[in-house]
Coordinates of C-alpha atoms in Angstrom, one line a residue:
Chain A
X1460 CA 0.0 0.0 0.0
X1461 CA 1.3 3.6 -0.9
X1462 CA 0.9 6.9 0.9
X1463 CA -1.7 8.1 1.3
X1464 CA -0.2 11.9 1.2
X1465 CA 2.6 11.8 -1.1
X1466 CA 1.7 8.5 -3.4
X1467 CA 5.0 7.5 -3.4
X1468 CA 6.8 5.4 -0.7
X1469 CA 5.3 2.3 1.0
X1470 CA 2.7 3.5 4.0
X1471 CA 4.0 2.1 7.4
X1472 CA 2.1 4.1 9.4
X1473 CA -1.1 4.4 10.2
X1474 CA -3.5 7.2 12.2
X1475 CA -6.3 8.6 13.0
X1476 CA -7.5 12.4 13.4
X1477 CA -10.2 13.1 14.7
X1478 CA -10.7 16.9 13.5
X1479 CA -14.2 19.3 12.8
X1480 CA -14.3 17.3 9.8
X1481 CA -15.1 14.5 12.2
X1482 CA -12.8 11.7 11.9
X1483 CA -10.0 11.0 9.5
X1484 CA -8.2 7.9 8.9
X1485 CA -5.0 7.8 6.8
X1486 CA -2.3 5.7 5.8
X1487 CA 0.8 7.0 5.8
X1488 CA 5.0 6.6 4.9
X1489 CA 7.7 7.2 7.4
X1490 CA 8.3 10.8 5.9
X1491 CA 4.7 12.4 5.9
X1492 CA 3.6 10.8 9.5
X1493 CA 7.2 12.7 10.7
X1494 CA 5.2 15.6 9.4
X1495 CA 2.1 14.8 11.6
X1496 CA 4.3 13.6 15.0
X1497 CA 6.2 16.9 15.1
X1498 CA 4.6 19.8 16.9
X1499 CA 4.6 22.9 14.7
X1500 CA 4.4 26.4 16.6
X1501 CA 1.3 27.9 17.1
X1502 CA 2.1 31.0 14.7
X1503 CA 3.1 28.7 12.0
X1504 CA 0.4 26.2 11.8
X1505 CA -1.5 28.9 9.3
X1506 CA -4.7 29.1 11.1
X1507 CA -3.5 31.5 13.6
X1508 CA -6.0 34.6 13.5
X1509 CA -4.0 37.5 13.0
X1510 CA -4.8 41.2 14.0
X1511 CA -4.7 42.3 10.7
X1512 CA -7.9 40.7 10.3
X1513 CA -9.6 42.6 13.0
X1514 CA -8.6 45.8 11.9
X1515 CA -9.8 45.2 8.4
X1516 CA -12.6 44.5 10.0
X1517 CA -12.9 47.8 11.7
X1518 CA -11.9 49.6 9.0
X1519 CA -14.8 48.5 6.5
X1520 CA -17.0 48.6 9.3
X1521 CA -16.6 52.0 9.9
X1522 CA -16.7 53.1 6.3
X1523 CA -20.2 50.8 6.4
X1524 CA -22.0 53.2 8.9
X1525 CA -20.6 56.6 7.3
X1526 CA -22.1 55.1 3.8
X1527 CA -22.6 58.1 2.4
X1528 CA -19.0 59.5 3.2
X1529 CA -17.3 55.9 1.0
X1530 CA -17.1 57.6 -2.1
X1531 CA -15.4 60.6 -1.2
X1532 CA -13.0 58.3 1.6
X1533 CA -12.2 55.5 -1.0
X1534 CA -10.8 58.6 -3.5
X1535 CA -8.5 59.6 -0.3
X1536 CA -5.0 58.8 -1.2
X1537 CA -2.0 59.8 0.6
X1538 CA 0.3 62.5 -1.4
X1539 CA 3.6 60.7 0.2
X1540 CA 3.5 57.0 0.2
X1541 CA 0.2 56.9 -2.6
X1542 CA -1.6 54.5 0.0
X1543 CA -5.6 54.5 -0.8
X1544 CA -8.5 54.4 1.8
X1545 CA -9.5 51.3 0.3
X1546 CA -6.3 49.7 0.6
X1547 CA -6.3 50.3 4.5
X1548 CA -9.5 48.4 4.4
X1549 CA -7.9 45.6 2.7
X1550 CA -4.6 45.4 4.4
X1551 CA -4.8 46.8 7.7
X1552 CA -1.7 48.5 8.0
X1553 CA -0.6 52.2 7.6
X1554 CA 1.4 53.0 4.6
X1555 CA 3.6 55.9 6.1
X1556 CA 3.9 58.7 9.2
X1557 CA 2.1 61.1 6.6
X1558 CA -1.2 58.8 6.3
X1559 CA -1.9 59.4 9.7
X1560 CA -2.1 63.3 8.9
X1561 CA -3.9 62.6 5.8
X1562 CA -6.6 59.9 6.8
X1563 CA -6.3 61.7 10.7
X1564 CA -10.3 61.5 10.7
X1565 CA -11.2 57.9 9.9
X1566 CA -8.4 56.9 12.2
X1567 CA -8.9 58.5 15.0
X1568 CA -12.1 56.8 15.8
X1569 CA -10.4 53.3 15.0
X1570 CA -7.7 54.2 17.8
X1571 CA -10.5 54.9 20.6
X1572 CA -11.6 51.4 19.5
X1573 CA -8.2 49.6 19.6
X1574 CA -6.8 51.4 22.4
X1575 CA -9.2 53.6 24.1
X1576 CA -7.8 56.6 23.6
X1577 CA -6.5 58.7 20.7
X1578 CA -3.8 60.6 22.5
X1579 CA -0.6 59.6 23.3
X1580 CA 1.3 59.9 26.8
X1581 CA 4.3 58.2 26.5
X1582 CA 7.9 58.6 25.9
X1583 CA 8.4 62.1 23.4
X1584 CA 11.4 62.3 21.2
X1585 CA 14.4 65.0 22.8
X1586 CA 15.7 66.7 19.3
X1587 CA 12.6 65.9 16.9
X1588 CA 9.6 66.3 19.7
X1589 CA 11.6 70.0 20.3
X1590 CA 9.0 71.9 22.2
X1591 CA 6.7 69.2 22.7
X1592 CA 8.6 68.3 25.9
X1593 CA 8.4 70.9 28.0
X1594 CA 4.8 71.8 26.8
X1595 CA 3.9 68.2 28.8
X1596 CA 5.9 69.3 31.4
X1597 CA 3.6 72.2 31.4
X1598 CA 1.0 70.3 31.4
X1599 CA 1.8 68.1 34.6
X1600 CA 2.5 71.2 36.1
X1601 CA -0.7 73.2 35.5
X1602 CA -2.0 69.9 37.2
X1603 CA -0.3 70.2 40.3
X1604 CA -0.8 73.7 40.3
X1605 CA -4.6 73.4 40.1
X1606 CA -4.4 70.5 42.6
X1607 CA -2.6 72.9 45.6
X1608 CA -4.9 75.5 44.9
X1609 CA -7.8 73.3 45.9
X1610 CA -5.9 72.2 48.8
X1611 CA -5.0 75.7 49.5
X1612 CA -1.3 75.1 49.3
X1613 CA -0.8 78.7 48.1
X1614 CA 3.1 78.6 48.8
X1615 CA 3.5 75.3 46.6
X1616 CA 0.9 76.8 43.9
X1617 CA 3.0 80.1 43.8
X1618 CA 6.1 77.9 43.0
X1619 CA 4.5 76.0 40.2
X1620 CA 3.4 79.0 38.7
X1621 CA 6.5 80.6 38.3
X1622 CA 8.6 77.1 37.1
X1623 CA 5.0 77.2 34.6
X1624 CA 5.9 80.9 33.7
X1625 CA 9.6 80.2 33.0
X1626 CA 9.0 76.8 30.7
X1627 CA 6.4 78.9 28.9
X1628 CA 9.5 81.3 28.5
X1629 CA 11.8 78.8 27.1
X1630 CA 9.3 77.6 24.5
X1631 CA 9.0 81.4 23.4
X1632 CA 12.7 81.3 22.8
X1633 CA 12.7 78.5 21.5
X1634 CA 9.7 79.0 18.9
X1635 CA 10.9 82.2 17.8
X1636 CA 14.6 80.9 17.5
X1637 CA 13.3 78.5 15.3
X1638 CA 11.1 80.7 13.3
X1639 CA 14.3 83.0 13.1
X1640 CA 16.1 80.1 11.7
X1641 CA 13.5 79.8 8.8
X1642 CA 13.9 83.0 7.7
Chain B
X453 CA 33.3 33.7 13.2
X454 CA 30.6 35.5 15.3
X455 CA 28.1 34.8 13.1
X456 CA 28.6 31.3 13.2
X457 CA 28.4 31.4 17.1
X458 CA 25.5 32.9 17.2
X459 CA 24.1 30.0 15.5
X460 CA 25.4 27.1 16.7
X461 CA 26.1 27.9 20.7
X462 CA 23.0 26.7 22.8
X463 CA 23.4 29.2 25.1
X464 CA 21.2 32.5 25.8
X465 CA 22.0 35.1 28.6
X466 CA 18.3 35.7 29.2
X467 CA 17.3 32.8 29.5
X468 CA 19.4 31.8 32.0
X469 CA 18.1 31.0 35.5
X470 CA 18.6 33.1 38.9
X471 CA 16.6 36.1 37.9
X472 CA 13.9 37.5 40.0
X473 CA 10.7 35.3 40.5
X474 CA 12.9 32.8 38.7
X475 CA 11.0 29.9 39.8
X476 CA 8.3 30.8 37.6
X477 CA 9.2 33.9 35.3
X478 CA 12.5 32.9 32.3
X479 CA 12.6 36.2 30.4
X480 CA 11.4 39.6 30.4
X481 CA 11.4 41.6 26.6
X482 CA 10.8 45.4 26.0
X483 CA 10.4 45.9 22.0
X484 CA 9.9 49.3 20.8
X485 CA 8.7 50.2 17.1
X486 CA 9.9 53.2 15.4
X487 CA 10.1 54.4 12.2
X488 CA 12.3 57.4 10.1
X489 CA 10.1 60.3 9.1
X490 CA 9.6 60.8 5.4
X491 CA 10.1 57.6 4.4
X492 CA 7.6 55.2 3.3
X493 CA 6.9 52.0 6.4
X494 CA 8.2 49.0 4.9
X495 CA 5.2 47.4 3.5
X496 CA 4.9 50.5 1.7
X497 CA 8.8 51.2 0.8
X498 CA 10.4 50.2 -2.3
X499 CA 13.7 48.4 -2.4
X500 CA 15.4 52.2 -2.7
X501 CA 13.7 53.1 0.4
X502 CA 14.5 50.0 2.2
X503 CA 18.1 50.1 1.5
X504 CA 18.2 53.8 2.4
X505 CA 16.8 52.7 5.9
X506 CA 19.7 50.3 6.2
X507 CA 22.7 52.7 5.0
X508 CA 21.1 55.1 7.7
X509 CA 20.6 52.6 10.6
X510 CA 24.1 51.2 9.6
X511 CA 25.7 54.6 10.0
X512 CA 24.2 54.6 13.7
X513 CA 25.5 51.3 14.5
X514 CA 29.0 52.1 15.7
X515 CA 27.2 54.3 18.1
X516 CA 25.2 51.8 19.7
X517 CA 28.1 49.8 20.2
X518 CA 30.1 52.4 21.6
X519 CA 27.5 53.5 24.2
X520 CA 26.7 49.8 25.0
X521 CA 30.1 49.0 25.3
X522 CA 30.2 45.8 23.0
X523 CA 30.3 44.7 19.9
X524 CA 27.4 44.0 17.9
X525 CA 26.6 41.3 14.8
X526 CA 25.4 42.8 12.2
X527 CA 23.2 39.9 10.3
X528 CA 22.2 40.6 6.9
X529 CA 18.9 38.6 6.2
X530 CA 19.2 38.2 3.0
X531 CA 22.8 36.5 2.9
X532 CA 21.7 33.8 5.7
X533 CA 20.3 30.5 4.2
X534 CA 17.1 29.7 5.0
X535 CA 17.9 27.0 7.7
X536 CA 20.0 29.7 9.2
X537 CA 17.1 32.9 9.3
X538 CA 15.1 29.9 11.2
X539 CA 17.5 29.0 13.7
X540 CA 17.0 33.2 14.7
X541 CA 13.8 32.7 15.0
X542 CA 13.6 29.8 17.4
X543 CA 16.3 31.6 19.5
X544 CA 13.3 34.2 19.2
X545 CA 16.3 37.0 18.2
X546 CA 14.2 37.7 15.3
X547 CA 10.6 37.3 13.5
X548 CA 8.8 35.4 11.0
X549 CA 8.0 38.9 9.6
X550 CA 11.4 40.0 8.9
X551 CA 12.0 36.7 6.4
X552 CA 9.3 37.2 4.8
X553 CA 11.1 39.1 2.0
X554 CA 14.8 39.4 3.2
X555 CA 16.2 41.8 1.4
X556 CA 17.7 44.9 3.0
X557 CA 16.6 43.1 6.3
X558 CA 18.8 43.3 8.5
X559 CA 18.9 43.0 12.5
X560 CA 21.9 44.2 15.2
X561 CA 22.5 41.5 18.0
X562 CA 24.0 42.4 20.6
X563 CA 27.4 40.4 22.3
X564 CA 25.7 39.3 25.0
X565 CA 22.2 38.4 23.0
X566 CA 20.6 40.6 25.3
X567 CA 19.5 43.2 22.4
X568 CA 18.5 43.0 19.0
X569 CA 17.6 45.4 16.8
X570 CA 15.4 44.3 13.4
X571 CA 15.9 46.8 10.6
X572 CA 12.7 46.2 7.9
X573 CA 10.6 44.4 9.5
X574 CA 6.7 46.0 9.9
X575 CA 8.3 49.0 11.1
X576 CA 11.8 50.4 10.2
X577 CA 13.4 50.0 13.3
X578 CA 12.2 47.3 15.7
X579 CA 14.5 47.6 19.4
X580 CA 14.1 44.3 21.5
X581 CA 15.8 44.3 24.8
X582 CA 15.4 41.0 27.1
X583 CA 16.7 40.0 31.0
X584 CA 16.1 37.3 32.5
X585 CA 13.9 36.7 35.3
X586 CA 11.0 39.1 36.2
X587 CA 13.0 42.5 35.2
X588 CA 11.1 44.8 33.0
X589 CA 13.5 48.1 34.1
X590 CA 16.7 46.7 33.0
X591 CA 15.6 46.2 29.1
X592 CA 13.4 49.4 29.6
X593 CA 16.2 51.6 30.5
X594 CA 18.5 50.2 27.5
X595 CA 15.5 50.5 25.2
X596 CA 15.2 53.9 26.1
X597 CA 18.8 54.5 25.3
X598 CA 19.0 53.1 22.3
X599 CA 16.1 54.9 20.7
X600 CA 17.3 58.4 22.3
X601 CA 20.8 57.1 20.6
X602 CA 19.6 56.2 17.0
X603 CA 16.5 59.5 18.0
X604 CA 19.6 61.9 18.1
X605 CA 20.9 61.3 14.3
X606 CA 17.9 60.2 12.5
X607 CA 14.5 61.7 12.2
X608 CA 11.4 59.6 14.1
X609 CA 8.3 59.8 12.8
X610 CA 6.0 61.1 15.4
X611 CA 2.9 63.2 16.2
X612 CA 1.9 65.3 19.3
X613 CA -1.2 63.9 19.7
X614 CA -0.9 60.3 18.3
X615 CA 2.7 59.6 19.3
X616 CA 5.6 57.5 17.6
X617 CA 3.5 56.5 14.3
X618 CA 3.6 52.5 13.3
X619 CA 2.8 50.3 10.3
X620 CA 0.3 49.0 12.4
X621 CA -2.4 51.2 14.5
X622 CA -2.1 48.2 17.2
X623 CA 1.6 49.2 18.1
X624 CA 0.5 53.2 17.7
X625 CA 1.7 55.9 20.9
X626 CA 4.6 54.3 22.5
X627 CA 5.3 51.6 20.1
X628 CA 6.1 49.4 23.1
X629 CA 5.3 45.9 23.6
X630 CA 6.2 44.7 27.1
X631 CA 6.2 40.8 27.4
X632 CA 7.0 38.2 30.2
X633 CA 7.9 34.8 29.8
X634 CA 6.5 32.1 32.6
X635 CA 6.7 28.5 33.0
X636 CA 3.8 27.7 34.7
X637 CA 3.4 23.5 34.9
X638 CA 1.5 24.1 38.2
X639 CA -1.1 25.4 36.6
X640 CA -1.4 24.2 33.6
X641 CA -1.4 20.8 35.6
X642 CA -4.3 21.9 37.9
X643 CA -6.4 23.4 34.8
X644 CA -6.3 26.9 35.7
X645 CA -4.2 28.4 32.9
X646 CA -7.2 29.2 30.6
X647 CA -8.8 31.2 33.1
X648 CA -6.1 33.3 33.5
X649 CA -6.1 33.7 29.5
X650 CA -9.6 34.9 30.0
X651 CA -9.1 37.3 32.3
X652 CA -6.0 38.6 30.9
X653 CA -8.1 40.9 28.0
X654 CA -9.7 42.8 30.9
X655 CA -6.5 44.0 32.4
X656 CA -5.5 45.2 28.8
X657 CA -2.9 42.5 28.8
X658 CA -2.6 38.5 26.1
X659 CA -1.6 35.6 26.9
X660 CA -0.8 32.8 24.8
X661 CA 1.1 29.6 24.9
X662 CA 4.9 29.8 23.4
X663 CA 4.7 26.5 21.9
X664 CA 1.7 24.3 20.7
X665 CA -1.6 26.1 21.0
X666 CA -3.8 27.2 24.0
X667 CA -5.6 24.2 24.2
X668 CA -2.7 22.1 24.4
X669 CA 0.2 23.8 25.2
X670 CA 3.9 22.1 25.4
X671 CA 6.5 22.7 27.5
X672 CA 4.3 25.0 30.3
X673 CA 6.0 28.6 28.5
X674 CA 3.4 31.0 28.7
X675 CA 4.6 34.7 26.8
X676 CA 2.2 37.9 28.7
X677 CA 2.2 41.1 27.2
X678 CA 0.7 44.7 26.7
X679 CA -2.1 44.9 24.3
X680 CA -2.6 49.0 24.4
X681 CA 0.1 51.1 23.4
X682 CA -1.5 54.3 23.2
X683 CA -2.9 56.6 25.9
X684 CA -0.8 55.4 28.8
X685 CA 2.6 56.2 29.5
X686 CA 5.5 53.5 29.4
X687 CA 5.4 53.3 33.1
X688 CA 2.0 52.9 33.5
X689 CA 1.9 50.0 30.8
X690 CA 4.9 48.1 32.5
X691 CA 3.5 48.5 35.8
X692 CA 0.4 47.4 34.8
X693 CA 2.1 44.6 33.1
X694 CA 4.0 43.8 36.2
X695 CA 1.2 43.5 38.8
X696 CA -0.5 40.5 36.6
X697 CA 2.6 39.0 36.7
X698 CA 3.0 38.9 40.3
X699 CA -0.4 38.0 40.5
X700 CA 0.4 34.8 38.5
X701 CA 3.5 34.5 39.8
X702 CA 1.8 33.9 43.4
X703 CA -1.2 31.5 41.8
X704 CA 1.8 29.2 40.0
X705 CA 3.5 29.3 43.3
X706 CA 0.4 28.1 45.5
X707 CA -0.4 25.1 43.0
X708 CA 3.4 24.0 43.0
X709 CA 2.8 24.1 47.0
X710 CA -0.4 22.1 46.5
X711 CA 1.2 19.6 44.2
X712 CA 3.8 18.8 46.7
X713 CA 1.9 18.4 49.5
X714 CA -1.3 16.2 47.7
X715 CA 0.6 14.5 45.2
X716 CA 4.2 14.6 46.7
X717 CA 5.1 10.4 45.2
X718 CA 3.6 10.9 42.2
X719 CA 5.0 14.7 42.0
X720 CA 8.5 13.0 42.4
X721 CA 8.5 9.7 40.4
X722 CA 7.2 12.0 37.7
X723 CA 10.1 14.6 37.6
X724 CA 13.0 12.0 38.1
X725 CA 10.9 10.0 35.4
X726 CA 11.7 12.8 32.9
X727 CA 15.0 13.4 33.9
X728 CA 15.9 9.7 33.9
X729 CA 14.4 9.7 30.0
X730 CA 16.7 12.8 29.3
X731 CA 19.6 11.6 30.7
X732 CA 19.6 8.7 28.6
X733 CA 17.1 8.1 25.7
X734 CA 18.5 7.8 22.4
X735 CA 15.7 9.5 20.4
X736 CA 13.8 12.1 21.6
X737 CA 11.1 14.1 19.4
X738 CA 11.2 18.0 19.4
X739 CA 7.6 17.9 21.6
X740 CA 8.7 14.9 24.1
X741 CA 11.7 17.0 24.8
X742 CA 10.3 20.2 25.5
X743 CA 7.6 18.3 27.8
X744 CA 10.2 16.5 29.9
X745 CA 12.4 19.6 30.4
X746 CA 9.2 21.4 31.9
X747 CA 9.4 18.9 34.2
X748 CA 12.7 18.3 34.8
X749 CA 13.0 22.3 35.4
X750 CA 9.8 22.1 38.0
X751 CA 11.5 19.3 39.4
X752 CA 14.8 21.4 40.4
X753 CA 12.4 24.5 41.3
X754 CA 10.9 22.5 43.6
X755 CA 14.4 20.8 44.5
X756 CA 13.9 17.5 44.3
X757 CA 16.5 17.1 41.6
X758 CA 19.7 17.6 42.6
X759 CA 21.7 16.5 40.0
X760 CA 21.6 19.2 37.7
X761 CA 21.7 22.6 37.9
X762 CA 18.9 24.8 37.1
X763 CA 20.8 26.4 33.5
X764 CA 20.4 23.0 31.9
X765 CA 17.0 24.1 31.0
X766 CA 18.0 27.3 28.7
X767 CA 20.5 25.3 26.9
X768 CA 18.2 22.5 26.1
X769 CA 15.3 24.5 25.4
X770 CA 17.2 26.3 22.3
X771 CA 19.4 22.7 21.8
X772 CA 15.6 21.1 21.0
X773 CA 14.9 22.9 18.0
X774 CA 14.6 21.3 14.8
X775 CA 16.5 23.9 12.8
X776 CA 18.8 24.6 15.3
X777 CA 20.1 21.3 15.2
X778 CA 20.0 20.7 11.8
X779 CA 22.0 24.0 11.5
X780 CA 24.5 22.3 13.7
X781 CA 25.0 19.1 11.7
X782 CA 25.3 21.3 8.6
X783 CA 22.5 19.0 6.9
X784 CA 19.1 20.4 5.7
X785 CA 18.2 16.6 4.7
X786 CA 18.1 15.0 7.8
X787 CA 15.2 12.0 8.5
X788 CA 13.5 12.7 11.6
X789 CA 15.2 9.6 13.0
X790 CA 17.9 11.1 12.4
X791 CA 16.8 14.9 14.1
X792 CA 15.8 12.9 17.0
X793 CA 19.1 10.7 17.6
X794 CA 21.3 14.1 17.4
X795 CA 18.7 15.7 19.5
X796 CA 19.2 13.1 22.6
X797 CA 22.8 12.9 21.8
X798 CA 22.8 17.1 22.6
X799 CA 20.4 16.5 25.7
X800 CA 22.5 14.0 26.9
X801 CA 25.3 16.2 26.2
X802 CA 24.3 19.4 28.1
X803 CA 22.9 17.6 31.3
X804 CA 26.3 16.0 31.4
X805 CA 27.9 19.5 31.0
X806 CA 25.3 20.7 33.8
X807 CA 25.8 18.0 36.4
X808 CA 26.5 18.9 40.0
X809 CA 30.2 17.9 41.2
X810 CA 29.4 16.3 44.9
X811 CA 31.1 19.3 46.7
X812 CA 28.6 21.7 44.8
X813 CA 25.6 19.0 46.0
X814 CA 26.8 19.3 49.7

């Protein structure tokens, strides 16, 4: 008897799977049951559901409830990279940093589903994020600031005010350096 | 050649034992996506783009390995054979996604494996730092160094509101992915594992099994990481990672402690079973392997194997791999017979390598 996979060598083995398909009884050589015997990875076994899949998924679905808006969205194309509306519906994935500026309105509402927010916290480049630094710094500060006043720290709130005063500063500097720069 | 040792040596600084929570946590990973601003992501790039990436990650590297203070290997993807880019991935030093179409891939491995930086993968630069144990700091802090490192000569691609922008909007804001890796036979032994990959969504957080699938996991590894990237800062998402962890940490703990004390001759006989089949079968199938060493490891967590010590486990974890070992007969045609004799002859080798001299016993 041959193999039942490959045809070709004598079938030595023989086993059964028992699968959704219900149950499956082959006969097999050496080589293909090798095949069977060997775990594989979960990531390689090809049936893995990948998040890509999910976010097409939210993609179409949102251009499904803003029907009327489809035609105009599916024209959007992104002057950098060329990347379509439509193709973010089929693959999932961003072409480049400039989509994000030029599809900025479908995507937002797909990051409060994926992350729950649209607005990022985290870590802020030093050279490239320039001002963007100090203006959370701000920020955090105007917090504190707001929180002694209700506590009626005024010593502590007088102190974040002037540090709040003197960032502001350096981002004036800064800013107009810059624009200086340009000119 | 480096290379070639980077290949063929068994061993992998994070994986090795005598980290925090080591009883229960191998590894800890920090990966952080970034890409360069005005170029297209590399799904998207063309191969001009792509090698542009390279030329300007390349220029960075002697940087990295100046501040680091040790050499790096710089593995072009596209010149490894196939057999070779798959022995990377089962040492997990790099992904599926980055072989995909290899050219102008590239990835920076550290000295001490401990980093490694994929150039062209879904984003343009992917930094991976791991440590072993429960230490999410350590690989945080030289994360964070790298990326102000390469930040400071090349242009990120980033947005006020939306953060460092990635290929994928999943990895969007921080681009981090935090992840954890845990043996836990205790639980997967008392049933309890897939509750805590139920619960897991709710805290923001996935679990999956390393190897085999979550039904029927092999080998008790367990990887636990940060789903959201965006809207919390790096702290926050590490911390939050970290307090599951514990929490899992302790449950794994309690069921070894319940195992013992219920089951302790069975608990026992089983352990010194698998290291007995270790030590001396002569053909040993990639799954049987990794399901022995589980309990061979829980066996010296819980001490009642003293032979060996505890490293054995890291060694033959990577040793187990198909490709890997294939790589190291220099044979891409081997029978599985043949996969399985070399792969008990390397078991037997490393526990041999591993054994406690009698003073070290005492």
């Amino acid at each position: 008897m041959l193999c039942d996979d490959c045809g070709r060598n004598e079938a030595v083995v023989h086993i059964t799977q028992i699968g959704p398909d219900g149950r499956i009884e082959k006969n097999l050589c050496e080589k293909c049951a090798a095949a069977y015997g060997e775990f594989v990875p979960a990531a390689k076994q090809g049936r893995s559901v990948s998040m890509d899949d999910f976010l097409k998924g939210i993609f179409s679905s949102a251009a499904e409830r803003g029907e009327k808006r489809t035609l105009d969205q599916n024209q959007l194309v992104c002057p950098n990279c060329g990347m379509s509306y439509r193709d973010f519906q089929q693959t999932g994935k961003i072409g480049c940093a400039e989509c994000y500026n030029t599809f900025r309105q479908q995507i937002e509402p797909m990051l409060r589903r994926i992350h729950g927010s649209s607005v990022h916290r985290g870590k802020i480049p030093h050279r490239s994020g320039s001002t963007l630094e100090i203006k959370h710094e701000i920020g955090l500060l105007r917090q504190k600031l707001q929180d002694s006043v209700a506590r009626e720290e005024y010593e502590k709130a007088a102190e974040y005010r002037d540090r709040i005063r003197s960032l502001e500063k350096k981002i004036e500097v800064q800013e107009g350096g810059v624009a200086d720069g340009n000119q | 050649m480096a290379i070639n040792d980077l290949l063929r040596s068994s061993e992998l600084t994070w994986l090795k034992s005598g980290g925090t929570d080591g009883d229960v946590v191998v590894a800890s990973r920090i990966r952080l996506a970034r890409n360069l601003k005005g170029v297209p992501f590399p799904n998207r790039a063309d191969m001009n783009q792509l090698s542009q990436v390279l030329v300007a990650t390349d220029e960075v590297l002697p940087e990295l390995e100046k501040s680091m203070g040790m050499p790096f290997d710089r593995v072009d993807v596209e010149r490894l054979s196939p057999l070779q880019r798959e022995v990377l991935i089962e040492k997990q030093l790099i992904t599926d996604n980055l072989i995909k179409n290899p050219q102008y891939r590239a990835t920076y491995v550290s000295d001490d494996r401990c980093i490694s930086i994929m150039i062209n993968e879904e984003d343009h630069l992917r930094i991976q730092c791991w440590a072993p144990g429960l230490n999410l700091d350590l690989p945080m802090s030289t994360a964070f160094t790298l990326d102000d490192l390469i930040e400071s000569r090349l242009d990120m691609a980033f947005d006020e509101k939306m953060g460092y922008l990635t290929s994928c909007p999943t990895n969007l804001g921080t681009g981090l992915r935090a992840s954890v890796l845990l043996h836990l036979p205790g639980l997967v032994f008392t049933r309890n594992v897939s509750s805590i990959i139920n619960i897991s969504p709710q805290l923001g957080l996935a679990v999956r099994a390393l190897y085999g699938d979550d039904k029927e996991p092999v080998g008790s590894l367990f990887q636990i990481s940060n789903q959201l990237t965006l809207g919390f800062s790096e702290e926050e998402l590490i911390a939050n990672l970290k307090s599951a962890v514990t929490e899992i940490v302790a449950h794994e703990r309690r069921a070894r402690k319940a195992l013992a004390l219920y089951r302790k001759e069975q608990l026992a006989d089983e352990v010194w079973r698998a290291y007995g089949t270790l030590a001396y079968a002569r053909m040993l199938s990639e799954r049987e392997a990794m399901e022995l060493l589980s309990k061979v490891r829980l066996g010296i967590d819980l001490k009642l194997i003293h032979e060996v010590k505890a490293d054995c486990y890291a060694d033959i974890l990577i040793a187990s791999h198909r490709s890997f070992l294939q790589n190291l007969a220099e044979n891409e045609n081997m029978s599985k017979i043949e996969i399985d004799q070399l792969r008990a002859r390397k078991v037997r080798e490393i526990l041999g390598g591993h054994r406690m001299s009698s003073e070290e016993k005492s």
